[in-house]
Short mmCIF file of C-alpha atoms in Angstrom, two decimals:
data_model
loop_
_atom_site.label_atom_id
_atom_site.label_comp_id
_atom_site.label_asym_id
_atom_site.label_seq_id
_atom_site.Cartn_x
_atom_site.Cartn_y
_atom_site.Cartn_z
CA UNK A 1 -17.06 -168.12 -36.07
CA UNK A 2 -20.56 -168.72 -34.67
CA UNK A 3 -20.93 -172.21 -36.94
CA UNK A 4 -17.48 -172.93 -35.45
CA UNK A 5 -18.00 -172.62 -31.88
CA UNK A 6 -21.50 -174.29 -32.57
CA UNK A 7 -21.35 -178.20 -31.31
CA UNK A 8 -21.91 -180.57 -34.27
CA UNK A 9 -24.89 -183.33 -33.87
CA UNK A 10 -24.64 -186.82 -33.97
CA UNK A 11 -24.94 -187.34 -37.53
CA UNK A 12 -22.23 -184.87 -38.66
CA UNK A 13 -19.62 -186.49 -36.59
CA UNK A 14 -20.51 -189.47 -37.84
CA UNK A 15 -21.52 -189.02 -41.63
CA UNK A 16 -20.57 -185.30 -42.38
CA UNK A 17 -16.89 -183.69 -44.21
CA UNK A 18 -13.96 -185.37 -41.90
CA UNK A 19 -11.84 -182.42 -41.57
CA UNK A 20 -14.75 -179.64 -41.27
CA UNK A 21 -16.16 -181.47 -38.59
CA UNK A 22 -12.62 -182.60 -36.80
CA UNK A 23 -12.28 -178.73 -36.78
CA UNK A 24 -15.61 -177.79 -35.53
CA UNK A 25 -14.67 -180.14 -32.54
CA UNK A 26 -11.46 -179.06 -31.95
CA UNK A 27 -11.30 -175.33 -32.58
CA UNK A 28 -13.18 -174.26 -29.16
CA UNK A 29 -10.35 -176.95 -27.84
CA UNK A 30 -7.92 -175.01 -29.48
CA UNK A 31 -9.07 -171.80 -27.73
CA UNK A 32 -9.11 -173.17 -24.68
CA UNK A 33 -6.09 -174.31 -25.18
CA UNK A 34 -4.67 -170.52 -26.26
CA UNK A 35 -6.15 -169.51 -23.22
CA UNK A 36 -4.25 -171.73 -21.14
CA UNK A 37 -1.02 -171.28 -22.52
CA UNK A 38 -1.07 -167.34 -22.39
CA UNK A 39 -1.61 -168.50 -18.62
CA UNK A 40 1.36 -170.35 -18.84
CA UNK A 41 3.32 -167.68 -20.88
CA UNK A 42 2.48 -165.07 -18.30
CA UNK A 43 3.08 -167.15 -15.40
CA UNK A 44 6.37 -167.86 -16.60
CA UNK A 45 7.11 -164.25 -17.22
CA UNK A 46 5.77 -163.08 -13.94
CA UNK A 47 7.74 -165.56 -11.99
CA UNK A 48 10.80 -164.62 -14.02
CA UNK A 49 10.67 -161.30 -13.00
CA UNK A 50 10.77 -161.94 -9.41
CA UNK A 51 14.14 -159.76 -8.70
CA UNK A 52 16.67 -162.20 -7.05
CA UNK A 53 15.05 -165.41 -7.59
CA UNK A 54 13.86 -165.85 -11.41
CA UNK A 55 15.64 -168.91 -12.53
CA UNK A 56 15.50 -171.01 -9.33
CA UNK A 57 11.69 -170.23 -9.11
CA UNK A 58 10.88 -171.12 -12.42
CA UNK A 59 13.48 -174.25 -12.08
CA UNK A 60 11.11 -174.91 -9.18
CA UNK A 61 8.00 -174.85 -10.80
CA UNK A 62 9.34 -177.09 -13.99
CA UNK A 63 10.43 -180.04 -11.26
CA UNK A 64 6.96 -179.22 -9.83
CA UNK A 65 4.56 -180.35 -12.12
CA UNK A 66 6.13 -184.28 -12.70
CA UNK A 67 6.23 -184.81 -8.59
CA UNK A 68 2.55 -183.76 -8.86
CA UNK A 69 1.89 -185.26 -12.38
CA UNK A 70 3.25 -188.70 -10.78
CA UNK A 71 0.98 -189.06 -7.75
CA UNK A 72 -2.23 -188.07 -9.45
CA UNK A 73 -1.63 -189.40 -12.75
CA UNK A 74 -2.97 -192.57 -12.08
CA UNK A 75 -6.24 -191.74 -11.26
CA UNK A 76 -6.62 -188.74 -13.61
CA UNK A 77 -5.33 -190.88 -16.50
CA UNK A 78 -7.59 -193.68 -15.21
CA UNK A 79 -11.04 -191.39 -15.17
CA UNK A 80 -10.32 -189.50 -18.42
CA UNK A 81 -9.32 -192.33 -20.70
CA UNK A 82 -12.59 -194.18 -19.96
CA UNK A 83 -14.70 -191.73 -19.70
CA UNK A 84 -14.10 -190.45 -22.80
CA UNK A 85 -13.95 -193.94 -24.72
CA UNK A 86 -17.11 -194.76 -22.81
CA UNK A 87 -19.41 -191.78 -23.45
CA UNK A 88 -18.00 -191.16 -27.33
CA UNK A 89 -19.12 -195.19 -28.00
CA UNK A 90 -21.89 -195.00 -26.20
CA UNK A 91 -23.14 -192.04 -27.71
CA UNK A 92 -22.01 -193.36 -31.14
CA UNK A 93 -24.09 -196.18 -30.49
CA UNK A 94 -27.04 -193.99 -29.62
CA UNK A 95 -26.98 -194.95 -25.81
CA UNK A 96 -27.27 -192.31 -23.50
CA UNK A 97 -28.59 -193.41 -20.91
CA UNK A 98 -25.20 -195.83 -20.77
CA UNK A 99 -23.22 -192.49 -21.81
CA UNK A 100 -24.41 -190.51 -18.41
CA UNK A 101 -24.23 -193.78 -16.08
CA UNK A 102 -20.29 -194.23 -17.17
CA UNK A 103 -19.59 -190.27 -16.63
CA UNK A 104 -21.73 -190.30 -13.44
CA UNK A 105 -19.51 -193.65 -12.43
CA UNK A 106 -15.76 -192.03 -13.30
CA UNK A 107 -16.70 -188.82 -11.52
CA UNK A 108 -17.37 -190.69 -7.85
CA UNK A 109 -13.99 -192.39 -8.37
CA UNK A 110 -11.94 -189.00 -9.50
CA UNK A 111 -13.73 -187.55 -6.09
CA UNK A 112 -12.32 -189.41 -3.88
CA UNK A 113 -9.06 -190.19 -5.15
CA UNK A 114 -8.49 -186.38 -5.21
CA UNK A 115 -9.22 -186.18 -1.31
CA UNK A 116 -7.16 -189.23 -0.91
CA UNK A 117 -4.06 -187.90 -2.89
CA UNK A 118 -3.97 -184.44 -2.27
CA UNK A 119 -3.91 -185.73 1.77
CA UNK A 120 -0.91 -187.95 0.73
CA UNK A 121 1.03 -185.45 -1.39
CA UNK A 122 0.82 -183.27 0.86
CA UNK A 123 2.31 -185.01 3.41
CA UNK A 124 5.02 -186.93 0.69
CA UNK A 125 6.11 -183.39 -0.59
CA UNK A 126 9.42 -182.59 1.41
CA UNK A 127 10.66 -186.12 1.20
CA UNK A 128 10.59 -186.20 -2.51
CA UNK A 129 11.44 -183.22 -3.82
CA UNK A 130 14.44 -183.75 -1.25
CA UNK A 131 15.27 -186.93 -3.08
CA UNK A 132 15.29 -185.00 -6.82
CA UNK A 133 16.73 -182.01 -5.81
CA UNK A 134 19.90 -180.94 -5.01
CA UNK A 135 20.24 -176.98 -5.03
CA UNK A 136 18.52 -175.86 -1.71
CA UNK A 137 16.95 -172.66 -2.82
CA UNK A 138 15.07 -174.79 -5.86
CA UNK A 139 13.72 -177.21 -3.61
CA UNK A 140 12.34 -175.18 -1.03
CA UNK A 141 10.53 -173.08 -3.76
CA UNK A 142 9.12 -176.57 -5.00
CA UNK A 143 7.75 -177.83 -2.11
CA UNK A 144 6.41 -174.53 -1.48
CA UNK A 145 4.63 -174.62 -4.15
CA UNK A 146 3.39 -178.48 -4.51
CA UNK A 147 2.13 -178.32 -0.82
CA UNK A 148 -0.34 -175.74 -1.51
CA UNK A 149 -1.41 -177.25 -4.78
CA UNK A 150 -2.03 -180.20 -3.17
CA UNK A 151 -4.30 -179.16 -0.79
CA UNK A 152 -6.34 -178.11 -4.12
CA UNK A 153 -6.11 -181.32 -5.10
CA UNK A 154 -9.64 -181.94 -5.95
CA UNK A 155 -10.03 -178.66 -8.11
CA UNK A 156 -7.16 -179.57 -9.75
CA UNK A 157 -8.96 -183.19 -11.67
CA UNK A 158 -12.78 -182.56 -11.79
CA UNK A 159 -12.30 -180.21 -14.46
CA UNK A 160 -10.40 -182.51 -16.71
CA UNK A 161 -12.81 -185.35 -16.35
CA UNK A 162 -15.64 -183.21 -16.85
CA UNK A 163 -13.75 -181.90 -19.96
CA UNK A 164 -12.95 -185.46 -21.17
CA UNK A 165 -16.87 -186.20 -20.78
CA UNK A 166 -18.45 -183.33 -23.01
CA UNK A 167 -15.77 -183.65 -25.35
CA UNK A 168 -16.97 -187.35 -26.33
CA UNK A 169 -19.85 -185.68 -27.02
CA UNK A 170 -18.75 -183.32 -29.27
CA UNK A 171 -19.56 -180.64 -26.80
CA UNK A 172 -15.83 -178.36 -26.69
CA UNK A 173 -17.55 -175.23 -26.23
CA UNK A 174 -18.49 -175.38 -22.80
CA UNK A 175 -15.32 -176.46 -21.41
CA UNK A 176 -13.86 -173.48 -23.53
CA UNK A 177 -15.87 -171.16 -21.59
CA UNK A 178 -15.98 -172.58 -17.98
CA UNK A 179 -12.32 -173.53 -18.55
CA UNK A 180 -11.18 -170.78 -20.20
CA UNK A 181 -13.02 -167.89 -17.42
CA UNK A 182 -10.86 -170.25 -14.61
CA UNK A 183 -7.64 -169.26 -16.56
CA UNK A 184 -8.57 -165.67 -17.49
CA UNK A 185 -9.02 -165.38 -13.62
CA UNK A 186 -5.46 -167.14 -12.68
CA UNK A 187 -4.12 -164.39 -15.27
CA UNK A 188 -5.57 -161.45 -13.32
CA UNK A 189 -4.22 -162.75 -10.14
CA UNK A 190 -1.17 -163.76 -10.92
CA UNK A 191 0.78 -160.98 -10.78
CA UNK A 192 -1.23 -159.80 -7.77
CA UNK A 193 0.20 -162.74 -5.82
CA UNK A 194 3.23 -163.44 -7.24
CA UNK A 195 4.53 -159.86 -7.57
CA UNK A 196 2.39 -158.14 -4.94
CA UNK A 197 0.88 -155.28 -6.54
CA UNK A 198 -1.81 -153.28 -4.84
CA UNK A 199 -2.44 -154.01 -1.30
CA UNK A 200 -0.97 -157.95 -1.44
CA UNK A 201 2.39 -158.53 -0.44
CA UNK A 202 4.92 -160.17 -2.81
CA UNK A 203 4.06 -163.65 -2.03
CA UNK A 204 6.66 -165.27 -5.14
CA UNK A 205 5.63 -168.59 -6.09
CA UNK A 206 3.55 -169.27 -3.18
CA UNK A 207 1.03 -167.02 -4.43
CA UNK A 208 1.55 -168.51 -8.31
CA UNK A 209 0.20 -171.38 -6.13
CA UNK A 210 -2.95 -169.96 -4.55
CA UNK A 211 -3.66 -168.43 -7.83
CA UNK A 212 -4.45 -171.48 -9.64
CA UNK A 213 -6.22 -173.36 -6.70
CA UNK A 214 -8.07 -170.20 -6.22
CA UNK A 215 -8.99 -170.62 -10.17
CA UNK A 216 -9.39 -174.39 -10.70
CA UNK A 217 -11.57 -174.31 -7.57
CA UNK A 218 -13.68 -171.35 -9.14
CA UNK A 219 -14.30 -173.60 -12.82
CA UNK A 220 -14.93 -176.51 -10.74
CA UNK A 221 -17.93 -175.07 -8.83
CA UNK A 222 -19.54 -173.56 -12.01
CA UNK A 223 -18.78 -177.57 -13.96
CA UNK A 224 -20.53 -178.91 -10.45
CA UNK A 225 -23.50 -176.31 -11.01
CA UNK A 226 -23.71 -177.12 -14.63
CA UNK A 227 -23.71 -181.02 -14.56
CA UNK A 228 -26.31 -180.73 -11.33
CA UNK A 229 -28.81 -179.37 -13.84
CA UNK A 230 -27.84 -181.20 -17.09
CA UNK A 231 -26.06 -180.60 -19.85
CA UNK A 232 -27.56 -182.50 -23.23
CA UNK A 233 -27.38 -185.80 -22.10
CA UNK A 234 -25.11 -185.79 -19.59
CA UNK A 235 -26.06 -185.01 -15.73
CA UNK A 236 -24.88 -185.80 -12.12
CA UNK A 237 -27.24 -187.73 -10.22
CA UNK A 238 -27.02 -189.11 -6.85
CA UNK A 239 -28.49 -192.97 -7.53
CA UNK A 240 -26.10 -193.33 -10.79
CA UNK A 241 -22.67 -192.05 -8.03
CA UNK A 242 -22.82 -195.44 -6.09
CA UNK A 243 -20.23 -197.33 -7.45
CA UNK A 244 -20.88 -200.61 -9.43
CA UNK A 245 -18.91 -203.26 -10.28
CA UNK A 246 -20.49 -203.64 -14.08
CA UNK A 247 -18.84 -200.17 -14.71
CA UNK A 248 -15.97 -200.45 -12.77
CA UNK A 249 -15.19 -203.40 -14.60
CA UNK A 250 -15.45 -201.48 -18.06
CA UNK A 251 -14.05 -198.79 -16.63
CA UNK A 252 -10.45 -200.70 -15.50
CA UNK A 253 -10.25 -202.80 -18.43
CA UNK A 254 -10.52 -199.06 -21.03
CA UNK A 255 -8.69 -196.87 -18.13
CA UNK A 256 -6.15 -199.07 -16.27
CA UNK A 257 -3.57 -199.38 -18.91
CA UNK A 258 -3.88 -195.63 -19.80
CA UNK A 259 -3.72 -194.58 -15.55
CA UNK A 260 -0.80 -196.95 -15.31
CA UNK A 261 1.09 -195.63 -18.47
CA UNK A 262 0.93 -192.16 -17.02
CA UNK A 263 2.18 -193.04 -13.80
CA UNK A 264 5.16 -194.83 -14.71
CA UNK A 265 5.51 -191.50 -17.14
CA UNK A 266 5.36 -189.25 -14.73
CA UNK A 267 7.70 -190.69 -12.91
CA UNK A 268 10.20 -191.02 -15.74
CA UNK A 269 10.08 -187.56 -15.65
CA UNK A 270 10.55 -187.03 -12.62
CA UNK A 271 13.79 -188.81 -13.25
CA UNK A 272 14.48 -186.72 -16.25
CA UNK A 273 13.91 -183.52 -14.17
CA UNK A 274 16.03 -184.89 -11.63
CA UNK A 275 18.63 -185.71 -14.32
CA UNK A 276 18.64 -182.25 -15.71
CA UNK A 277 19.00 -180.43 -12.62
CA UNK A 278 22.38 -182.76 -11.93
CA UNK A 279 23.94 -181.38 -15.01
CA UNK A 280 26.81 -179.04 -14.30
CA UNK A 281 24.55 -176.16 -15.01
CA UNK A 282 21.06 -177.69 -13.98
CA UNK A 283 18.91 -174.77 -12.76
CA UNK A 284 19.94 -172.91 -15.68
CA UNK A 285 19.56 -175.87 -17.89
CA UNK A 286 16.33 -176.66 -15.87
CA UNK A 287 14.77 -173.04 -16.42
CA UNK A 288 15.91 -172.75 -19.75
CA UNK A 289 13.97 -176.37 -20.71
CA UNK A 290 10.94 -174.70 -18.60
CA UNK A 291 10.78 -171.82 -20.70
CA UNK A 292 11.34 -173.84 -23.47
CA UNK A 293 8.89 -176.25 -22.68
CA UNK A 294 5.75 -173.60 -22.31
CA UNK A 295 7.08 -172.09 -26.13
CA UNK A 296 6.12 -176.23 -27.56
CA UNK A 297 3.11 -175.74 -25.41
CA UNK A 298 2.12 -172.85 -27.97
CA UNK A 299 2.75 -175.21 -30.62
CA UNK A 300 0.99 -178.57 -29.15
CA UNK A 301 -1.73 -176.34 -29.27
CA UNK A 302 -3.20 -177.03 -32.91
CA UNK A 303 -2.51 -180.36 -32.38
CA UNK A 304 -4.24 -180.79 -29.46
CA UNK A 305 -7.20 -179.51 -30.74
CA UNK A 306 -7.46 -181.97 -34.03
CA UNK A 307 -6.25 -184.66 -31.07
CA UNK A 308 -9.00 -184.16 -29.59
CA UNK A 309 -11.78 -184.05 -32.50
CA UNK A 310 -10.23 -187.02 -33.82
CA UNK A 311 -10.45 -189.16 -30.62
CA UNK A 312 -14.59 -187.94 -30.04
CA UNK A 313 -14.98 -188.92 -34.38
CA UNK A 314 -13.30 -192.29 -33.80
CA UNK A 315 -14.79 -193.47 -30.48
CA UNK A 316 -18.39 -192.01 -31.80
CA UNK A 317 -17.50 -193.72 -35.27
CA UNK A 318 -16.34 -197.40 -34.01
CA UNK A 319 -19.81 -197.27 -31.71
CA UNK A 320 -21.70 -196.66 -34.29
CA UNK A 321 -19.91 -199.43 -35.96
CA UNK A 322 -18.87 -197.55 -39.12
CA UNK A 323 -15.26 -198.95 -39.82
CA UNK A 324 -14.56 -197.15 -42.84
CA UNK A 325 -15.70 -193.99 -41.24
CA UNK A 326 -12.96 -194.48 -38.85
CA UNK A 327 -10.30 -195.85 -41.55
CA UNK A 328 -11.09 -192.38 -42.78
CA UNK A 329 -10.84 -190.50 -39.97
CA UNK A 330 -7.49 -191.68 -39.27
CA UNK A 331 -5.52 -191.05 -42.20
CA UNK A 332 -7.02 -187.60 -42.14
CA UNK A 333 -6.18 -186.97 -38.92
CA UNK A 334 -2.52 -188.20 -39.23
CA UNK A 335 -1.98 -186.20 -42.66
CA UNK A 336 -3.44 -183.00 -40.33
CA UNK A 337 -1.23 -183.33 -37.59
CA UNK A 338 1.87 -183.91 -39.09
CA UNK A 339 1.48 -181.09 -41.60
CA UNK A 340 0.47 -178.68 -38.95
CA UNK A 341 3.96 -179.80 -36.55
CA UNK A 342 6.35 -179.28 -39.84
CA UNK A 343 4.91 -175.29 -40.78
CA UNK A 344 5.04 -175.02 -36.54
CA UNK A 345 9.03 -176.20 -35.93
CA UNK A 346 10.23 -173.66 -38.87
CA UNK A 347 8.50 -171.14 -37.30
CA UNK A 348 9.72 -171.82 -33.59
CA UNK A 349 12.69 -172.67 -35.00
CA UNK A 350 14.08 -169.56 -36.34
CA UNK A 351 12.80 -167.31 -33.29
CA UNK A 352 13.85 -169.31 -30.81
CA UNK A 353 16.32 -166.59 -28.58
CA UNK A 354 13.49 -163.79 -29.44
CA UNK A 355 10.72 -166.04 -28.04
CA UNK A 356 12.78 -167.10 -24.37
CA UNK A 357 14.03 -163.57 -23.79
CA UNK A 358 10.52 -163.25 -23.25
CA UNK A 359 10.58 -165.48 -20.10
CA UNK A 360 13.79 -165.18 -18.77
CA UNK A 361 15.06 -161.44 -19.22
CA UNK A 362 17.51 -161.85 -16.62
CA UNK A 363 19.21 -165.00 -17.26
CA UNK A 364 21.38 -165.60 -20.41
CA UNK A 365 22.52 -168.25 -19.63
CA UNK A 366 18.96 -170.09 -18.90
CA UNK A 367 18.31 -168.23 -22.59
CA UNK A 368 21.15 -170.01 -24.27
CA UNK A 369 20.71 -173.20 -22.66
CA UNK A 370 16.40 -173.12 -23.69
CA UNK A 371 17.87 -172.39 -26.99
CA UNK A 372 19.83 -174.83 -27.43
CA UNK A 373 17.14 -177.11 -26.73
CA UNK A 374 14.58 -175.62 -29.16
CA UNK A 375 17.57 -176.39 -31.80
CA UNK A 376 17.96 -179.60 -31.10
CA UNK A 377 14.72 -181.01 -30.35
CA UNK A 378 12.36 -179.50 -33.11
CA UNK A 379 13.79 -181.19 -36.09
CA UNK A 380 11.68 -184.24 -34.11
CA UNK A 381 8.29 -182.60 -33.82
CA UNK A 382 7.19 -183.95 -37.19
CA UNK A 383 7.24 -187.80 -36.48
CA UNK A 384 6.25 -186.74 -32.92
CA UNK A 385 2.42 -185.85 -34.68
CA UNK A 386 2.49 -189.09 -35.95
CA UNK A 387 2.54 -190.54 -32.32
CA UNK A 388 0.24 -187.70 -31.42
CA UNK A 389 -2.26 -189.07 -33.88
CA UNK A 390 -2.15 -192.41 -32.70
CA UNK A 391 -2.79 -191.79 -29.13
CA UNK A 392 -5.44 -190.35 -30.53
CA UNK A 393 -7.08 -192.63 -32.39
CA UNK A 394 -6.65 -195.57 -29.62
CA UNK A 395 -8.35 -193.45 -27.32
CA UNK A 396 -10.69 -193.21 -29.19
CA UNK A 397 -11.30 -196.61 -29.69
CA UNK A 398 -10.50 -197.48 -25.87
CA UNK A 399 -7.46 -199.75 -26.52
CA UNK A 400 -4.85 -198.37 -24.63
CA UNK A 401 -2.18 -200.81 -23.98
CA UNK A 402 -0.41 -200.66 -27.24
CA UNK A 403 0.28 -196.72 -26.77
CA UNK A 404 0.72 -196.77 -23.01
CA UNK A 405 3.44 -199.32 -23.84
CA UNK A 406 5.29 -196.71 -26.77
CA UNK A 407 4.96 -194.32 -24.44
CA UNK A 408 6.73 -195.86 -21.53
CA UNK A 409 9.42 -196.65 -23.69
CA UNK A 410 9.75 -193.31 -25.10
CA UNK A 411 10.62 -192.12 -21.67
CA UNK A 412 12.84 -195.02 -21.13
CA UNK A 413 14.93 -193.79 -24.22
CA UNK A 414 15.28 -190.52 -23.26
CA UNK A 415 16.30 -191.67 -19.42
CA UNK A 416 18.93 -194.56 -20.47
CA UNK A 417 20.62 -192.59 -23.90
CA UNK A 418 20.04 -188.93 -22.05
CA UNK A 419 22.00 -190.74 -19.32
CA UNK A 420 24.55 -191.80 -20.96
CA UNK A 421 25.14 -189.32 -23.43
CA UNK A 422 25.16 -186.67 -20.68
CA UNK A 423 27.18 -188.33 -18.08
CA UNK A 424 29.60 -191.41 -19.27
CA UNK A 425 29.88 -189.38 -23.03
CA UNK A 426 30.24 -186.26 -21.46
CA UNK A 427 27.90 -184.21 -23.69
CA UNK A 428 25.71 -182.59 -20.30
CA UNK A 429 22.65 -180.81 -21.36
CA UNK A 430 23.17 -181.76 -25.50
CA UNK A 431 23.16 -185.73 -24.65
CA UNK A 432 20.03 -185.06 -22.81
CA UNK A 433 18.29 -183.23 -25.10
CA UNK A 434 19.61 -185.17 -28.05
CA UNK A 435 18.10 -188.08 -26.24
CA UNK A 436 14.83 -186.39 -26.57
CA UNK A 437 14.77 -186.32 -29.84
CA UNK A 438 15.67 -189.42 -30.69
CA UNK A 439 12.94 -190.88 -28.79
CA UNK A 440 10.56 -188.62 -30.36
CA UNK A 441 11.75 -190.04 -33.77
CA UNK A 442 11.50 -193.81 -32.79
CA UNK A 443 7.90 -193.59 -31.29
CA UNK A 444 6.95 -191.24 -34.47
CA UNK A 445 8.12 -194.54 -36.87
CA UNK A 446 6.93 -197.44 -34.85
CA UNK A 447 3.55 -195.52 -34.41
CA UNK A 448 3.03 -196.08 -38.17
CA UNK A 449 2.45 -200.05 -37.79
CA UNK A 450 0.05 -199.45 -34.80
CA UNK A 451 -2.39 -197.31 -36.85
CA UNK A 452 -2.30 -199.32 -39.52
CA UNK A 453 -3.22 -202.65 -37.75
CA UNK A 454 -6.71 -203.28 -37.19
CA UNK A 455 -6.75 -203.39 -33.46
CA UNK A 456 -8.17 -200.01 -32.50
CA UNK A 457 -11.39 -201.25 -35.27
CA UNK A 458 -12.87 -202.92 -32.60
CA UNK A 459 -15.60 -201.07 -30.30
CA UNK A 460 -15.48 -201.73 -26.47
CA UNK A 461 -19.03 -201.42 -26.24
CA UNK A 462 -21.85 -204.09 -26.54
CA UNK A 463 -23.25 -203.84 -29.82
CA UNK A 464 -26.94 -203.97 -29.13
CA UNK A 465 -28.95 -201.05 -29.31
CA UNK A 466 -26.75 -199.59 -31.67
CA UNK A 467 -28.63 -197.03 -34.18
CA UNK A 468 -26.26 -196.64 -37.06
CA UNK A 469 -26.37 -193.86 -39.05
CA UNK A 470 -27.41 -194.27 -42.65
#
């Protein structure tokens, strides 16, 4: 465990066992990663326990997350994606000086587009959710809920982009364990909050709300004290925050694409949510997909982590300027995630009904409905790591266009044949989650010609000063 959890150097990501090191790199990622979804898990649970209100509130809190995904996903999307092309290269290329000027750069721009949106959505709140929603006790608990988040706003993106940065580095373990106390902490409070135990009152999913600004704002004051003093060779200093143009430039050029692709994603979904909750039966249909949707977050889990190792190997890899390396790299990583989604979808598969009773104890119907879902939509999962992998590796590599643009359209899929299979075929929720699967297939296939072109070969880094590893 200790040689796990222990960051690799340099020269192992670049020149030691693919797969040991992929694992080094992603296992405290993975952790994390548990962390946050027994957050998620127990959220859910708590929420669904609230007496008279279960399925609306966690209906609520499943439209939530694209309204809020959709106004901050541009910049979020934006900082992350060239950050962490930026520092893996540069520190690839033995540059890091260049590595801690680009993370310094990103984090003045996250800063103050979290002020500036968190202001906005605030304010933009009542008016959408009105627009998506149609049952009035769902969208008051949603805006509710997004107004206070909001007002977090900040809290909410530091910690990703100072994830993204030490994760180019090779450095999971200290996100694991500044990331991973925030959640712990949301988990104790939770049910405080939400069900009012002790001397709070029952505060429902307002307080599910405060808990997790109250915790995002805890991990981003230790990340700000941790950065301030260094960490490796990585630290915030005040001459290398004024913006310049240089960086910017790099910065648009790796990031744009990515920022933009998540956008128009997020609002997709919001589409998609709004779809769902039209169905005959949407806030059971919704809550059942929400509960649903945190089970696949237990199983994205794995595959986050290799994502994750393989995207710091291949952007460390292509600045170095070892191609093979990163030939390597990829068909290890692909073979890895796609084995790991076909053992998870038998097992989620078969204890589908056992696994949402957890969340929704109240609701049968919501239960049927998630399971349902889970029946029709894991037989994709396997083609779905294919995709997985290649967002992967063309992060990595800091060409983003080419999966920003498979993305979109797997969202477009599910919108137009969910549409239509739900509403002019009649089908209701199956059309819509068929629709979802299909898409999953189709960006699983035509993934396979984008990793094996030689686009994402290409650094986006200036080669001198490179020291390559020998």
């Amino acid at each position: 465990m200790r040689k796990t959890l222990k960051t690799p150097s340099r020269e192992e990501i670049l020149s030691g066992p693919a797969l040991r090191t992929m694992a080094r790199i992603g296992f405290p990622a993975i952790l994390s990663s548990v962390i946050l979804a027994i957050y998620n898990l127990t959220d859910a649970a708590w929420l669904g326990r609230l007496p008279t209100s279960g399925a609306a509130t966690l209906a609520a809190i499943q439209i939530s997350w694209p309204v809020m995904w959709a106004i901050i996903a541009f910049a979020l999307s934006f900082g992350s994606a060239a950050v962490t092309a930026l520092v893996a290269q540069h520190v690839g290329a033995g540059q890091p000086r260049q590595a801690n000027e680009a993370m310094n750069q990103l984090f003045a721009v996250v800063f103050l587009a979290g002020f500036v949106l968190g202001i906005s959505g605030y304010f933009f709140t009542p008016p959408l959710v009105d627009a998506l929603i149609t049952d009035a006790e769902v969208a008051t608990q949603a805006s509710t809920y997004l107004r206070v988040i909001f007002l977090g706003l900040p809290t909410m993106m530091l910690p990703g982009l100072f994830l993204s940065a030490l994760s180019a580095t090779g450095n999971t373990v200290t996100p694991l364990l500044v990331n991973g106390g925030g959640t712990l902490l949301n988990i104790l409070i939770d049910p405080l909050l939400i069900l009012g135990w002790g001397p709070f009152p029952r505060m429902g999913i307002f307080g599910a709300a405060i808990a997790t600004v109250v915790a995002q704002g805890a991990a981003t004051i230790v990340f700000l004290a941790l950065f301030s003093k260094g960490i490796g060779d990585l630290r915030l200093a005040r001459h290398a925050l004024r913006l310049r143009w240089r960086w910017m430039w790099k910065a648009l050029r790796i990031g744009f694409p990515a920022g933009a692709g998540a956008s128009l994603m997020a609002l997709g979904f919001m589409v998609l949510m709004g779809l769902i909750e039209r169905l005959d039966d949407g806030k059971f249909a919704l809550a059942g997909y929400g509960a649903a949707d945190r089970i696949f977050g237990l199983l994205f889990i794995a595959t986050e982590g290799v994502g994750i190792g393989l995207t710091t190997m291949i952007g460390q890899a292509l600045g170095a300027g070892l191609k093979n390396r990163a030939r390597e790299l990829m068909r290890k990583g692909v073979a890895a995630l796609f084995a790991i989604l076909v053992v998870e979808t038998i097992f989620i598969y078969f204890l589908r009904t056992s696994l949402l009773r957890i969340f929704i104890p109240y609701d049968p119907e919501a239960v049927a409905e998630g399971a349902r879902f889970i029946q029709l939509f894991a037989i994709s999962l396997p083609l779905l790591g294919i995709y997985f992998a290649a967002d992967a590796v063309y992060g990595g590599a800091g060409w983003n266009v080419p999966m920003t643009v498979l993305g979109v359209a797997r969202l477009a899929i599910r919108i137009a044949v969910g549409w239509s299979f739900a509403f002019l075929l009649g089908m209701q929720a199956d059309g819509i989650w068929i629709a979802m699967a299909i898409s999953n297939g189709v960006c699983g296939v035509v993934s396979i010609p984008f990793l094996v072109s030689g686009r994402w070969q290409r650094a986006r880094i200036q080669p001198e000063d490179r020291t390559t590893v020998t």
